[in-house]
CSV table of C-alpha atoms in Angstrom, one decimal:
chain,number,residue,atom,x,y,z
A,525,ARG,CA,15.0,-10.9,-17.0
A,526,GLU,CA,16.1,-11.1,-13.4
A,527,TYR,CA,18.9,-10.3,-11.1
A,528,SER,CA,19.8,-11.3,-7.6
A,529,PRO,CA,21.1,-8.6,-5.2
A,530,LYS,CA,24.2,-9.3,-3.2
A,531,THR,CA,23.8,-12.0,-0.6
A,532,GLU,CA,24.6,-11.1,3.0
A,533,GLU,CA,24.7,-13.6,5.9
A,534,CYS,CA,21.8,-13.1,8.3
A,535,LYS,CA,21.3,-14.4,11.8
A,536,LYS,CA,18.6,-17.0,11.9
A,537,ILE,CA,15.8,-16.0,14.2
A,538,SER,CA,14.0,-18.7,16.1
A,539,LEU,CA,10.5,-18.2,17.1
A,540,GLU,CA,11.4,-20.0,20.3
A,541,GLU,CA,13.1,-16.8,21.4
A,542,ILE,CA,9.7,-15.0,21.3
A,543,ASN,CA,7.4,-15.2,24.3
A,544,THR,CA,4.7,-17.8,23.7
A,545,SER,CA,1.1,-18.3,24.9
A,546,ILE,CA,-0.5,-20.2,22.1
A,547,ASP,CA,-0.1,-23.9,21.4
A,548,SER,CA,1.3,-24.2,17.9
A,549,GLU,CA,-0.1,-27.7,17.5
A,550,THR,CA,-3.7,-26.4,17.8
A,551,SER,CA,-5.3,-25.9,14.4
A,552,SER,CA,-7.7,-23.2,15.7
A,553,PHE,CA,-7.9,-21.2,18.9
A,554,SER,CA,-10.1,-18.9,20.8
A,555,ILE,CA,-9.0,-15.3,20.8
A,556,ASN,CA,-9.7,-13.0,23.7
A,557,LYS,CA,-8.3,-9.7,25.0
A,558,ASN,CA,-6.2,-11.6,27.5
A,559,THR,CA,-4.2,-13.4,24.9
A,560,ILE,CA,-0.9,-11.5,24.9
A,561,ALA,CA,2.0,-13.1,23.1
A,562,LEU,CA,3.0,-14.5,19.7
A,563,GLY,CA,2.8,-18.3,19.3
A,564,THR,CA,5.7,-20.6,18.3
A,565,GLY,CA,5.3,-21.0,14.6
A,566,LEU,CA,1.5,-20.9,14.5
A,567,SER,CA,1.4,-21.3,10.8
A,568,GLU,CA,4.5,-19.5,9.7
A,569,THR,CA,8.2,-19.4,10.5
A,570,VAL,CA,10.4,-16.4,10.6
A,571,PRO,CA,12.6,-16.3,7.5
A,572,THR,CA,16.3,-17.1,8.1
A,573,CYS,CA,17.6,-14.3,6.0
A,574,GLY,CA,16.5,-10.8,5.2
A,575,GLN,CA,14.2,-10.1,2.3
A,576,VAL,CA,16.6,-7.6,0.8
A,577,ASP,CA,19.6,-9.9,0.7
A,578,THR,CA,18.4,-13.5,0.1
A,579,PRO,CA,19.1,-14.4,-3.5
A,580,LYS,CA,16.3,-16.8,-4.1
A,581,ARG,CA,13.7,-14.5,-2.6
A,582,ARG,CA,15.1,-11.2,-3.7
A,583,LYS,CA,14.9,-11.4,-7.5
A,584,MET,CA,13.6,-8.4,-9.3
A,585,GLU,CA,12.6,-8.9,-12.9
A,586,PHE,CA,13.7,-6.5,-15.6
A,587,ALA,CA,12.1,-6.7,-19.1
A,588,ASP,CA,14.1,-5.3,-22.0
A,589,GLY,CA,12.9,-1.8,-22.6
A,590,LEU,CA,10.6,-2.0,-19.6
A,591,VAL,CA,11.3,1.7,-18.8
A,592,LYS,CA,11.6,3.8,-21.9
A,593,GLU,CA,14.6,6.1,-22.2
A,594,SER,CA,13.4,9.6,-21.7
A,595,SER,CA,13.4,11.9,-24.7
A,596,SER,CA,13.6,15.0,-22.6
A,597,CYS,CA,16.8,16.9,-22.0
A,598,GLY,CA,17.6,19.7,-19.6
A,599,GLU,CA,19.0,20.4,-16.1
A,600,ASP,CA,20.5,17.7,-14.0
A,601,THR,CA,17.6,17.4,-11.7
A,602,PRO,CA,15.3,14.6,-10.6
A,603,SER,CA,12.2,16.4,-11.9
A,604,LYS,CA,13.7,16.7,-15.3
A,605,LYS,CA,14.7,13.1,-15.4
A,606,ARG,CA,11.2,12.0,-14.3
A,607,LYS,CA,9.3,14.3,-16.6
A,608,LEU,CA,6.3,12.4,-17.7
A,609,ASP,CA,7.0,10.9,-21.1
A,610,THR,CA,4.1,11.5,-23.4
A,611,GLU,CA,5.4,8.9,-25.8
A,612,THR,CA,5.4,6.3,-23.1
A,613,VAL,CA,2.1,7.2,-21.4
A,614,SER,CA,-0.9,6.8,-23.7
A,615,GLU,CA,-3.7,9.3,-23.4
A,616,GLU,CA,-6.6,7.6,-21.6
A,617,LYS,CA,-10.1,8.8,-21.0
A,618,GLY,CA,-10.9,9.0,-17.4
A,619,SER,CA,-7.6,10.1,-16.1
A,620,GLY,CA,-7.6,13.8,-17.0
A,621,ASP,CA,-6.9,17.2,-15.5
A,622,ASP,CA,-8.8,16.6,-12.3
A,623,GLU,CA,-6.0,14.4,-11.2
A,624,GLY,CA,-3.6,17.4,-11.7
A,625,ILE,CA,-2.1,16.0,-14.9
A,626,SER,CA,-2.5,17.8,-18.2
A,627,LYS,CA,-4.2,16.0,-21.1
A,628,LYS,CA,-0.8,15.3,-22.6
A,629,ARG,CA,0.5,13.8,-19.4
A,630,ARG,CA,-2.4,11.6,-18.3
A,631,MET,CA,-1.2,8.6,-16.5
A,632,GLU,CA,-2.2,6.3,-13.7
A,633,THR,CA,0.5,7.3,-11.1
A,634,ASP,CA,-2.0,9.8,-9.8
A,635,ASP,CA,-3.6,7.5,-7.3
A,636,PHE,CA,-1.4,6.8,-4.3
A,637,PRO,CA,-2.0,4.7,-1.2
A,638,LYS,CA,-3.1,6.3,2.0
A,639,ASP,CA,0.3,6.1,3.6
A,640,GLU,CA,1.6,8.5,1.1
A,641,ALA,CA,1.9,12.3,1.2
A,642,SER,CA,-0.8,13.7,-1.0
A,643,THR,CA,-2.6,13.2,-4.3
A,644,GLY,CA,-1.9,16.5,-5.9
A,645,TYR,CA,-4.9,16.0,-8.0
A,646,GLY,CA,-5.8,19.5,-9.0
A,647,THR,CA,-5.2,23.2,-8.6
A,648,GLN,CA,-4.2,23.8,-5.0
A,649,GLU,CA,-6.3,27.0,-4.7
A,650,ARG,CA,-9.4,25.0,-5.6
A,651,ARG,CA,-8.6,22.1,-3.4
A,652,LYS,CA,-7.5,23.8,-0.2
A,653,ILE,CA,-9.4,22.4,2.8
A,654,GLY,CA,-8.8,24.6,5.8
A,655,LEU,CA,-7.2,23.2,8.9
A,656,GLU,CA,-8.0,26.1,11.1
A,657,ASP,CA,-10.7,24.2,12.9
A,658,ALA,CA,-8.3,21.2,13.7
A,659,PRO,CA,-7.6,20.9,17.4
A,660,GLU,CA,-4.2,21.6,18.7
A,661,LYS,CA,-1.8,18.7,18.2
A,662,GLN,CA,-1.0,18.2,21.9
A,663,LYS,CA,-4.7,18.0,22.7
A,664,ILE,CA,-5.2,15.4,20.0
A,665,LEU,CA,-2.3,13.3,21.2
A,666,GLU,CA,-3.9,13.3,24.7
A,667,GLU,CA,-7.1,12.0,23.2
A,668,GLY,CA,-5.6,8.8,22.1
A,669,HIS,CA,-3.9,7.0,19.2
A,670,SER,CA,-6.8,7.2,16.8
A,671,SER,CA,-6.9,11.0,17.1
A,672,ALA,CA,-3.2,11.2,16.5
A,673,VAL,CA,-3.6,9.2,13.3
A,674,ALA,CA,-6.4,11.4,12.1
A,675,ALA,CA,-4.4,14.6,12.9
A,676,HIS,CA,-1.4,13.3,11.1
A,677,TYR,CA,-3.2,12.6,7.8
A,678,ASN,CA,-5.3,15.8,8.1
A,679,GLU,CA,-2.2,17.9,8.3
A,680,LEU,CA,-0.5,16.4,5.3
A,681,GLN,CA,-0.3,19.2,2.7
A,682,GLU,CA,-1.2,18.7,-0.9
A,683,VAL,CA,1.6,19.1,-3.5
A,684,GLY,CA,1.5,19.2,-7.2
A,685,LEU,CA,2.7,16.4,-9.6
A,686,GLU,CA,6.0,18.1,-10.2
A,687,LYS,CA,7.0,18.4,-6.6
A,688,ARG,CA,5.9,14.8,-6.0
A,689,SER,CA,8.2,13.7,-8.9
A,690,GLN,CA,11.1,15.2,-7.0
A,691,SER,CA,10.5,13.1,-3.9
A,692,ARG,CA,13.2,10.6,-2.8
A,693,ILE,CA,10.5,7.9,-2.8
A,694,PHE,CA,8.9,8.8,-6.1
A,695,TYR,CA,9.4,5.3,-7.5
A,696,LEU,CA,8.6,3.5,-4.3
A,697,ARG,CA,5.2,5.2,-4.1
A,698,ASN,CA,4.5,4.3,-7.7
A,699,PHE,CA,5.6,0.7,-7.1
A,700,ASN,CA,3.3,0.5,-4.1
A,701,ASN,CA,0.5,2.0,-6.2
A,702,TRP,CA,1.1,-0.6,-9.0
A,703,MET,CA,0.8,-3.4,-6.4
A,704,LYS,CA,-2.6,-2.0,-5.3
A,705,SER,CA,-3.7,-1.6,-8.9
A,706,VAL,CA,-2.9,-5.2,-9.8
A,707,LEU,CA,-4.5,-6.6,-6.6
A,708,ILE,CA,-7.7,-4.6,-7.1
A,709,GLY,CA,-7.9,-5.5,-10.8
A,710,GLU,CA,-7.4,-9.2,-10.1
A,711,PHE,CA,-10.3,-9.5,-7.6
A,712,LEU,CA,-12.6,-7.4,-9.7
A,713,GLU,CA,-12.0,-9.9,-12.5
A,714,ASN,CA,-12.6,-12.8,-10.1
A,715,LEU,CA,-16.0,-11.3,-9.3
A,716,ARG,CA,-16.9,-10.9,-13.0
A,717,GLN,CA,-15.9,-14.5,-13.6
A,718,LYS,CA,-18.6,-15.4,-11.1
A,719,LYS,CA,-21.0,-13.6,-13.3
A,720,LYS,CA,-21.2,-10.7,-10.9
A,721,ARG,CA,-22.4,-7.5,-12.7
A,722,ASP,CA,-23.3,-4.7,-10.3
A,723,ILE,CA,-20.2,-4.5,-8.0
A,724,SER,CA,-20.3,-2.5,-4.8
A,725,VAL,CA,-17.1,-1.6,-2.9
A,726,LEU,CA,-16.2,-0.4,0.6
A,727,ASP,CA,-12.9,1.5,0.7
A,728,LEU,CA,-11.9,1.2,4.3
A,729,GLY,CA,-9.3,3.9,4.9
A,730,CYS,CA,-9.8,5.7,1.6
A,731,GLY,CA,-7.5,8.6,2.5
A,732,LYS,CA,-7.6,11.5,0.0
A,733,GLY,CA,-9.1,9.2,-2.7
A,734,GLY,CA,-6.0,7.6,-4.2
A,735,ASP,CA,-7.9,4.6,-5.5
A,736,LEU,CA,-10.9,6.4,-7.0
A,737,LEU,CA,-9.5,6.1,-10.5
A,738,LYS,CA,-8.9,2.4,-10.0
A,739,TRP,CA,-12.5,1.9,-9.1
A,740,LYS,CA,-13.6,3.9,-12.1
A,741,LYS,CA,-11.4,1.8,-14.4
A,742,GLY,CA,-12.8,-1.3,-12.7
A,743,ARG,CA,-16.3,-0.2,-13.8
A,744,ILE,CA,-17.9,-0.7,-10.4
A,745,ASN,CA,-21.4,0.5,-9.6
A,746,LYS,CA,-21.2,1.7,-6.0
A,747,LEU,CA,-18.4,2.9,-3.7
A,748,VAL,CA,-18.5,3.8,0.0
A,749,CYS,CA,-15.4,5.7,1.1
A,750,THR,CA,-14.6,6.0,4.7
A,751,ASP,CA,-11.7,7.3,6.7
A,752,ILE,CA,-10.9,8.6,10.2
A,753,ALA,CA,-9.4,11.9,8.8
A,754,ASP,CA,-12.2,14.3,8.0
A,755,VAL,CA,-10.0,16.6,5.8
A,756,SER,CA,-9.0,13.5,3.8
A,757,VAL,CA,-12.6,12.5,3.3
A,758,LYS,CA,-13.5,16.0,2.1
A,759,GLN,CA,-10.7,16.0,-0.4
A,760,CYS,CA,-11.7,12.5,-1.5
A,761,GLN,CA,-15.3,13.6,-2.1
A,762,GLN,CA,-14.1,16.7,-4.0
A,763,ARG,CA,-11.9,14.6,-6.2
A,764,TYR,CA,-14.9,12.3,-6.9
A,765,GLU,CA,-17.1,15.3,-7.8
A,766,ASP,CA,-14.5,16.5,-10.2
A,767,MET,CA,-14.2,13.1,-11.9
A,768,LYS,CA,-18.0,13.0,-12.1
A,769,ASN,CA,-18.3,16.4,-13.7
A,770,ARG,CA,-15.6,15.8,-16.3
A,771,ARG,CA,-17.0,16.0,-19.8
A,772,ASP,CA,-15.8,12.7,-21.1
A,773,ASN,CA,-19.2,11.0,-21.1
A,774,GLU,CA,-17.8,8.0,-19.2
A,775,TYR,CA,-20.0,6.3,-16.6
A,776,ILE,CA,-18.8,6.7,-13.0
A,777,PHE,CA,-20.0,4.8,-10.0
A,778,ASN,CA,-22.3,6.3,-7.3
A,779,ALA,CA,-20.5,7.1,-4.1
A,780,GLU,CA,-21.0,8.1,-0.5
A,781,PHE,CA,-18.4,9.4,2.0
A,782,ILE,CA,-18.2,8.7,5.7
A,783,THR,CA,-15.8,10.1,8.3
A,784,ALA,CA,-15.5,7.5,11.1
A,785,ASP,CA,-13.0,5.6,13.2
A,786,CYS,CA,-13.7,2.1,11.8
A,787,SER,CA,-12.0,0.6,14.9
A,788,LYS,CA,-14.5,2.2,17.3
A,789,GLU,CA,-17.7,2.9,15.3
A,790,LEU,CA,-20.0,0.7,13.3
A,791,LEU,CA,-20.3,1.8,9.8
A,792,ILE,CA,-23.6,0.1,9.3
A,793,ASP,CA,-25.1,2.8,11.4
A,794,LYS,CA,-23.8,5.5,9.0
A,795,PHE,CA,-24.7,4.0,5.6
A,796,HIS,CA,-27.4,5.6,3.6
A,797,ASP,CA,-28.9,2.2,3.2
A,798,PRO,CA,-28.3,0.0,6.3
A,799,GLU,CA,-29.1,-3.1,4.3
A,800,MET,CA,-26.3,-2.4,1.8
A,801,CYS,CA,-24.0,-5.3,0.9
A,802,PHE,CA,-20.6,-5.2,-0.7
A,803,ASP,CA,-18.6,-7.4,-3.1
A,804,ILE,CA,-15.2,-6.1,-2.1
A,805,CYS,CA,-13.8,-4.4,1.0
A,806,SER,CA,-10.5,-2.8,0.2
A,807,CYS,CA,-8.2,-1.9,3.1
A,808,GLN,CA,-4.9,-0.6,1.8
A,809,PHE,CA,-2.1,0.2,4.3
A,810,VAL,CA,-4.6,0.7,7.1
A,811,CYS,CA,-5.2,-2.5,9.2
A,812,HIS,CA,-2.3,-1.9,11.5
A,813,TYR,CA,-3.9,1.1,13.1
A,814,SER,CA,-6.7,-1.0,14.5
A,815,PHE,CA,-4.7,-3.6,16.4
A,816,GLU,CA,-4.3,-1.5,19.5
A,817,SER,CA,-6.7,-3.8,21.3
A,818,TYR,CA,-8.8,-6.8,20.6
A,819,GLU,CA,-12.0,-4.7,20.7
A,820,GLN,CA,-10.7,-2.3,18.1
A,821,ALA,CA,-9.4,-5.0,15.8
A,822,ASP,CA,-12.6,-6.9,16.0
A,823,THR,CA,-14.7,-3.7,15.3
A,824,MET,CA,-12.6,-3.0,12.2
A,825,LEU,CA,-12.9,-6.5,10.9
A,826,ARG,CA,-16.7,-6.5,11.6
A,827,ASN,CA,-16.9,-3.3,9.5
A,828,ALA,CA,-14.8,-4.9,6.8
A,829,CYS,CA,-16.5,-8.3,6.6
A,830,GLU,CA,-20.0,-8.3,8.1
A,831,ARG,CA,-21.7,-6.7,5.1
A,832,LEU,CA,-19.8,-8.7,2.4
A,833,SER,CA,-22.0,-10.8,0.2
A,834,PRO,CA,-21.2,-14.6,-0.1
A,835,GLY,CA,-18.3,-14.9,-2.5
A,836,GLY,CA,-17.2,-11.3,-1.7
A,837,TYR,CA,-13.6,-10.4,-0.9
A,838,PHE,CA,-11.7,-8.5,1.9
A,839,ILE,CA,-8.5,-7.5,0.2
A,840,GLY,CA,-5.6,-5.3,1.4
A,841,THR,CA,-2.0,-4.6,2.2
A,842,THR,CA,-0.4,-4.5,5.6
A,843,PRO,CA,3.1,-4.8,7.2
A,844,ASN,CA,4.4,-8.4,7.6
A,845,SER,CA,4.8,-8.9,11.3
A,846,PHE,CA,7.4,-11.7,10.8
A,847,GLU,CA,9.6,-9.5,8.7
A,848,LEU,CA,9.3,-6.6,11.1
A,849,ILE,CA,10.4,-8.8,14.0
A,850,ARG,CA,13.1,-10.5,12.0
A,851,ARG,CA,14.7,-7.1,11.2
A,852,LEU,CA,14.3,-5.9,14.8
A,853,GLU,CA,15.9,-9.0,16.3
A,854,THR,CA,18.9,-8.7,13.9
A,855,SER,CA,19.3,-5.0,14.8
A,856,GLU,CA,21.7,-4.0,17.6
A,857,THR,CA,19.1,-1.5,18.9
A,858,GLU,CA,15.3,-1.3,19.2
A,859,SER,CA,15.0,0.2,15.8
A,860,PHE,CA,16.0,-0.5,12.1
A,861,GLY,CA,15.7,1.2,8.8
A,862,ASN,CA,17.6,3.5,6.5
A,863,GLU,CA,17.4,7.1,5.2
A,864,ILE,CA,14.0,6.5,3.7
A,865,TYR,CA,12.2,4.7,6.6
A,866,THR,CA,12.6,3.8,10.2
A,867,VAL,CA,10.8,1.4,12.5
A,868,LYS,CA,11.3,1.8,16.3
A,869,PHE,CA,9.9,-0.6,18.8
A,870,GLN,CA,9.7,0.0,22.5
A,871,LYS,CA,11.6,-3.2,23.3
A,872,LYS,CA,12.7,-6.5,22.0
A,873,GLY,CA,11.6,-10.0,22.9
A,874,SER,CA,8.0,-9.4,23.9
A,875,TYR,CA,5.4,-8.9,21.2
A,876,PRO,CA,1.8,-8.9,22.4
A,877,LEU,CA,-0.9,-9.8,20.0
A,878,PHE,CA,-2.6,-6.5,20.6
A,879,GLY,CA,-1.1,-3.1,21.4
A,880,CYS,CA,2.4,-4.0,20.2
A,881,LYS,CA,3.2,-0.5,19.2
A,882,TYR,CA,6.0,0.7,17.0
A,883,ASP,CA,6.8,4.1,15.5
A,884,PHE,CA,7.0,4.1,11.7
A,885,LYS,CA,8.4,6.9,9.6
A,886,LEU,CA,8.5,7.1,5.9
A,887,GLU,CA,10.2,9.9,4.1
A,888,GLY,CA,8.0,12.9,4.3
A,889,VAL,CA,4.7,11.1,4.3
A,890,VAL,CA,4.2,8.9,7.4
A,891,ASP,CA,5.2,9.7,11.0
A,892,VAL,CA,2.7,8.0,13.3
A,893,PRO,CA,2.6,5.0,15.6
A,894,GLU,CA,1.3,1.6,14.3
A,895,PHE,CA,0.6,-1.8,15.8
A,896,LEU,CA,1.9,-5.2,14.9
A,897,VAL,CA,-0.6,-7.3,12.9
A,898,TYR,CA,0.2,-10.9,13.5
A,899,PHE,CA,-1.2,-12.5,10.4
A,900,PRO,CA,-2.2,-15.9,11.8
A,901,LEU,CA,-4.2,-14.0,14.4
A,902,LEU,CA,-5.9,-11.9,11.7
A,903,THR,CA,-6.7,-15.1,9.8
A,904,GLU,CA,-8.4,-16.6,12.9
A,905,MET,CA,-10.3,-13.4,13.8
A,906,VAL,CA,-12.0,-13.1,10.4
A,907,LYS,CA,-13.4,-16.6,10.7
A,908,LYS,CA,-15.9,-15.1,13.1
A,909,TYR,CA,-17.4,-13.3,10.0
A,910,ASN,CA,-17.3,-16.5,7.9
A,911,MET,CA,-14.1,-15.4,6.0
A,912,LYS,CA,-11.5,-17.8,4.6
A,913,LEU,CA,-8.0,-16.9,3.6
A,914,VAL,CA,-7.6,-17.4,-0.2
A,915,TYR,CA,-4.5,-15.3,-1.0
A,916,LYS,CA,-1.4,-14.1,0.8
A,917,LYS,CA,1.9,-13.0,-0.6
A,918,THR,CA,4.9,-10.9,0.3
A,919,PHE,CA,5.4,-7.9,-2.0
A,920,LEU,CA,8.3,-9.7,-3.6
A,921,GLU,CA,6.3,-12.9,-4.2
A,922,PHE,CA,3.3,-10.9,-5.5
A,923,TYR,CA,5.6,-8.9,-7.9
A,924,GLU,CA,7.3,-11.9,-9.2
A,925,GLU,CA,4.0,-13.6,-9.9
A,926,LYS,CA,2.2,-10.7,-11.5
A,927,ILE,CA,5.0,-9.3,-13.6
A,928,LYS,CA,4.8,-12.4,-15.8
A,929,ASN,CA,1.6,-10.9,-17.2
A,930,ASN,CA,2.2,-8.6,-20.1
A,931,GLU,CA,-0.6,-6.2,-19.2
A,932,ASN,CA,0.8,-5.9,-15.7
A,933,LYS,CA,4.3,-5.3,-17.2
A,934,MET,CA,3.0,-2.5,-19.4
A,935,LEU,CA,1.1,-1.0,-16.5
A,936,LEU,CA,4.3,-1.0,-14.5
A,937,LYS,CA,5.9,1.0,-17.3
A,938,ARG,CA,3.0,3.5,-17.6
A,939,MET,CA,3.0,4.1,-13.9
A,940,GLN,CA,6.8,4.7,-13.8
A,941,ALA,CA,7.0,2.2,-10.9
A,942,LEU,CA,10.7,1.4,-11.6
A,943,GLU,CA,13.6,3.8,-11.9
A,944,PRO,CA,15.7,3.8,-15.1
A,945,TYR,CA,19.2,2.6,-14.6
A,946,PRO,CA,21.8,3.9,-15.4
A,947,ALA,CA,20.8,7.5,-15.5
A,948,ASP,CA,21.5,9.4,-18.7
A,949,GLU,CA,23.8,12.5,-19.0
A,950,ASN,CA,20.9,14.9,-18.4
A,951,SER,CA,19.7,13.3,-15.2
A,952,LYS,CA,20.8,11.7,-12.0
A,953,LEU,CA,19.7,8.7,-9.9
A,954,THR,CA,17.3,9.2,-7.0
A,955,SER,CA,19.7,7.9,-4.4
A,956,GLU,CA,23.2,9.3,-4.0
A,957,LYS,CA,24.4,6.3,-1.9
A,958,VAL,CA,27.2,4.5,-3.7
A,959,ASP,CA,25.9,0.9,-3.1
A,960,ASP,CA,22.2,1.6,-3.6
A,961,TYR,CA,22.3,0.3,-7.2
A,962,GLU,CA,25.0,-2.3,-6.8
A,963,HIS,CA,22.5,-5.0,-7.7
A,964,ALA,CA,21.5,-3.4,-10.9
A,965,ALA,CA,25.1,-2.7,-11.9
A,966,LYS,CA,26.1,-6.3,-11.3
A,967,TYR,CA,23.1,-7.6,-13.3
A,968,MET,CA,23.9,-5.2,-16.2
A,969,LYS,CA,27.5,-6.5,-16.4
A,970,ASN,CA,26.4,-10.2,-16.3
A,971,SER,CA,23.6,-9.9,-18.8
A,972,GLN,CA,23.1,-8.8,-22.4
A,973,VAL,CA,20.2,-6.4,-21.9
A,974,ARG,CA,18.8,-3.3,-23.5
A,975,LEU,CA,19.3,-0.3,-21.3
A,976,PRO,CA,18.1,1.3,-19.2
A,977,LEU,CA,17.1,-1.3,-16.8
A,978,GLY,CA,14.1,-0.8,-14.4
A,979,THR,CA,14.9,-1.0,-10.7
A,980,LEU,CA,14.3,0.3,-7.2
A,981,SER,CA,17.2,1.5,-5.1
A,982,LYS,CA,18.2,-0.9,-2.4
A,983,SER,CA,16.9,1.6,0.2
A,984,GLU,CA,13.5,1.8,-1.4
A,985,TRP,CA,13.3,-2.0,-1.7
A,986,GLU,CA,14.1,-2.4,2.0
A,987,ALA,CA,11.2,0.0,2.8
A,988,THR,CA,8.5,-1.6,0.5
A,989,SER,CA,9.5,-5.2,1.2
A,990,ILE,CA,8.1,-5.1,4.8
A,991,TYR,CA,4.6,-5.4,3.3
A,992,LEU,CA,2.3,-8.3,2.2
A,993,VAL,CA,-0.9,-8.5,0.2
A,994,PHE,CA,-3.9,-10.6,1.3
A,995,ALA,CA,-7.4,-11.6,0.3
A,996,PHE,CA,-10.1,-13.3,2.3
A,997,GLU,CA,-13.3,-14.7,0.7
A,998,LYS,CA,-16.8,-14.7,2.3
A,999,GLN,CA,-18.1,-18.2,2.5
A,1000,GLN,CA,-21.6,-19.3,1.4
């Protein structure tokens, strides 16, 4: 079942207002570090209305009983409301206590994308990685953007599952995590349909190991995890060791861990086996850090694509440049957002292909500069490594396509990726803004549905709908 949020009139943004330097009629073009501006409709057009408010593009599907009504009672707190429902979440092998969830509470929400606060995957005393040796923040900032990114993620503190469940963006993070789970699962299945058996994966920007459980469930054979943040890599490795040592007799992939700036260093020089090839390179919420310059973006893409086997995939998630610019141009200032997220550009009207910096903040988990990734440019750059675009969807388009599958729908439920609406008498909604659930209330009145519905608050949807998913395939 679907609802359409309230429609609001939006100003149409014409790409002709954006500085141009690329001939839009050219089917392919040469890219060099002197190319500086967005082209006029290179292969996309800026949408005429915002993702959050366009009815035809803003549908969210609710299945009857998609989110089970909680059987728990207690205080009027978010943590009580979101207490993991052991009746809803089945006990699964391979998702046990090492992820910081008791055997009665095992569920897949443990793995979060890199741009989220922490994984909370075990006893904090066991997991503590000291930050005493980290350089002073000011010194790091002076060393450049890459060091600032590393410092930011190194300094994120681990929190337990209960504290994470009280987060204002609890459901948003679970929703993003569901998107990654479905994307990864689909392309692992594609490989198996090609009769691929021993699957090797490069996790580019692995963070603290949020996707380790996905790779285990995907039954891969080899994983290389790499990230710029050394503390995150250590925590990722510790998490892997805990999974490996668990007494569940389940096979787990072999893994190696590398601390490196993939936009400045060649990973092939750091692999245990320099001749290693991969079937998938996964780059989740990370590409945008590399587009500071042509050289950095190219190095990142070389690391991602050069060692892929023919038929292999480069998959990921990244901000949609067209949506970012659309929201900026309709804003009265150089920034936009809400109480959950903010995006601040240095100025409007000029958007260089490389080094177009903006500051991105997401409630409690991200506060670091990023760079605009103009997707037609990315598509052209990977051709150098014999890659072809095979899949690209906005988060909304991806959701609407994949939720039609019953397995994906059940996974959405297990991962608590949508918030129950309305709240029961023993709980309260995540957002206290009056109009944040207006869309759900309107849908509920106009439809005969079993309650509660599953939804995201309008504020959370605005934050997550700036992203898109993509997949490139290595050609023969």
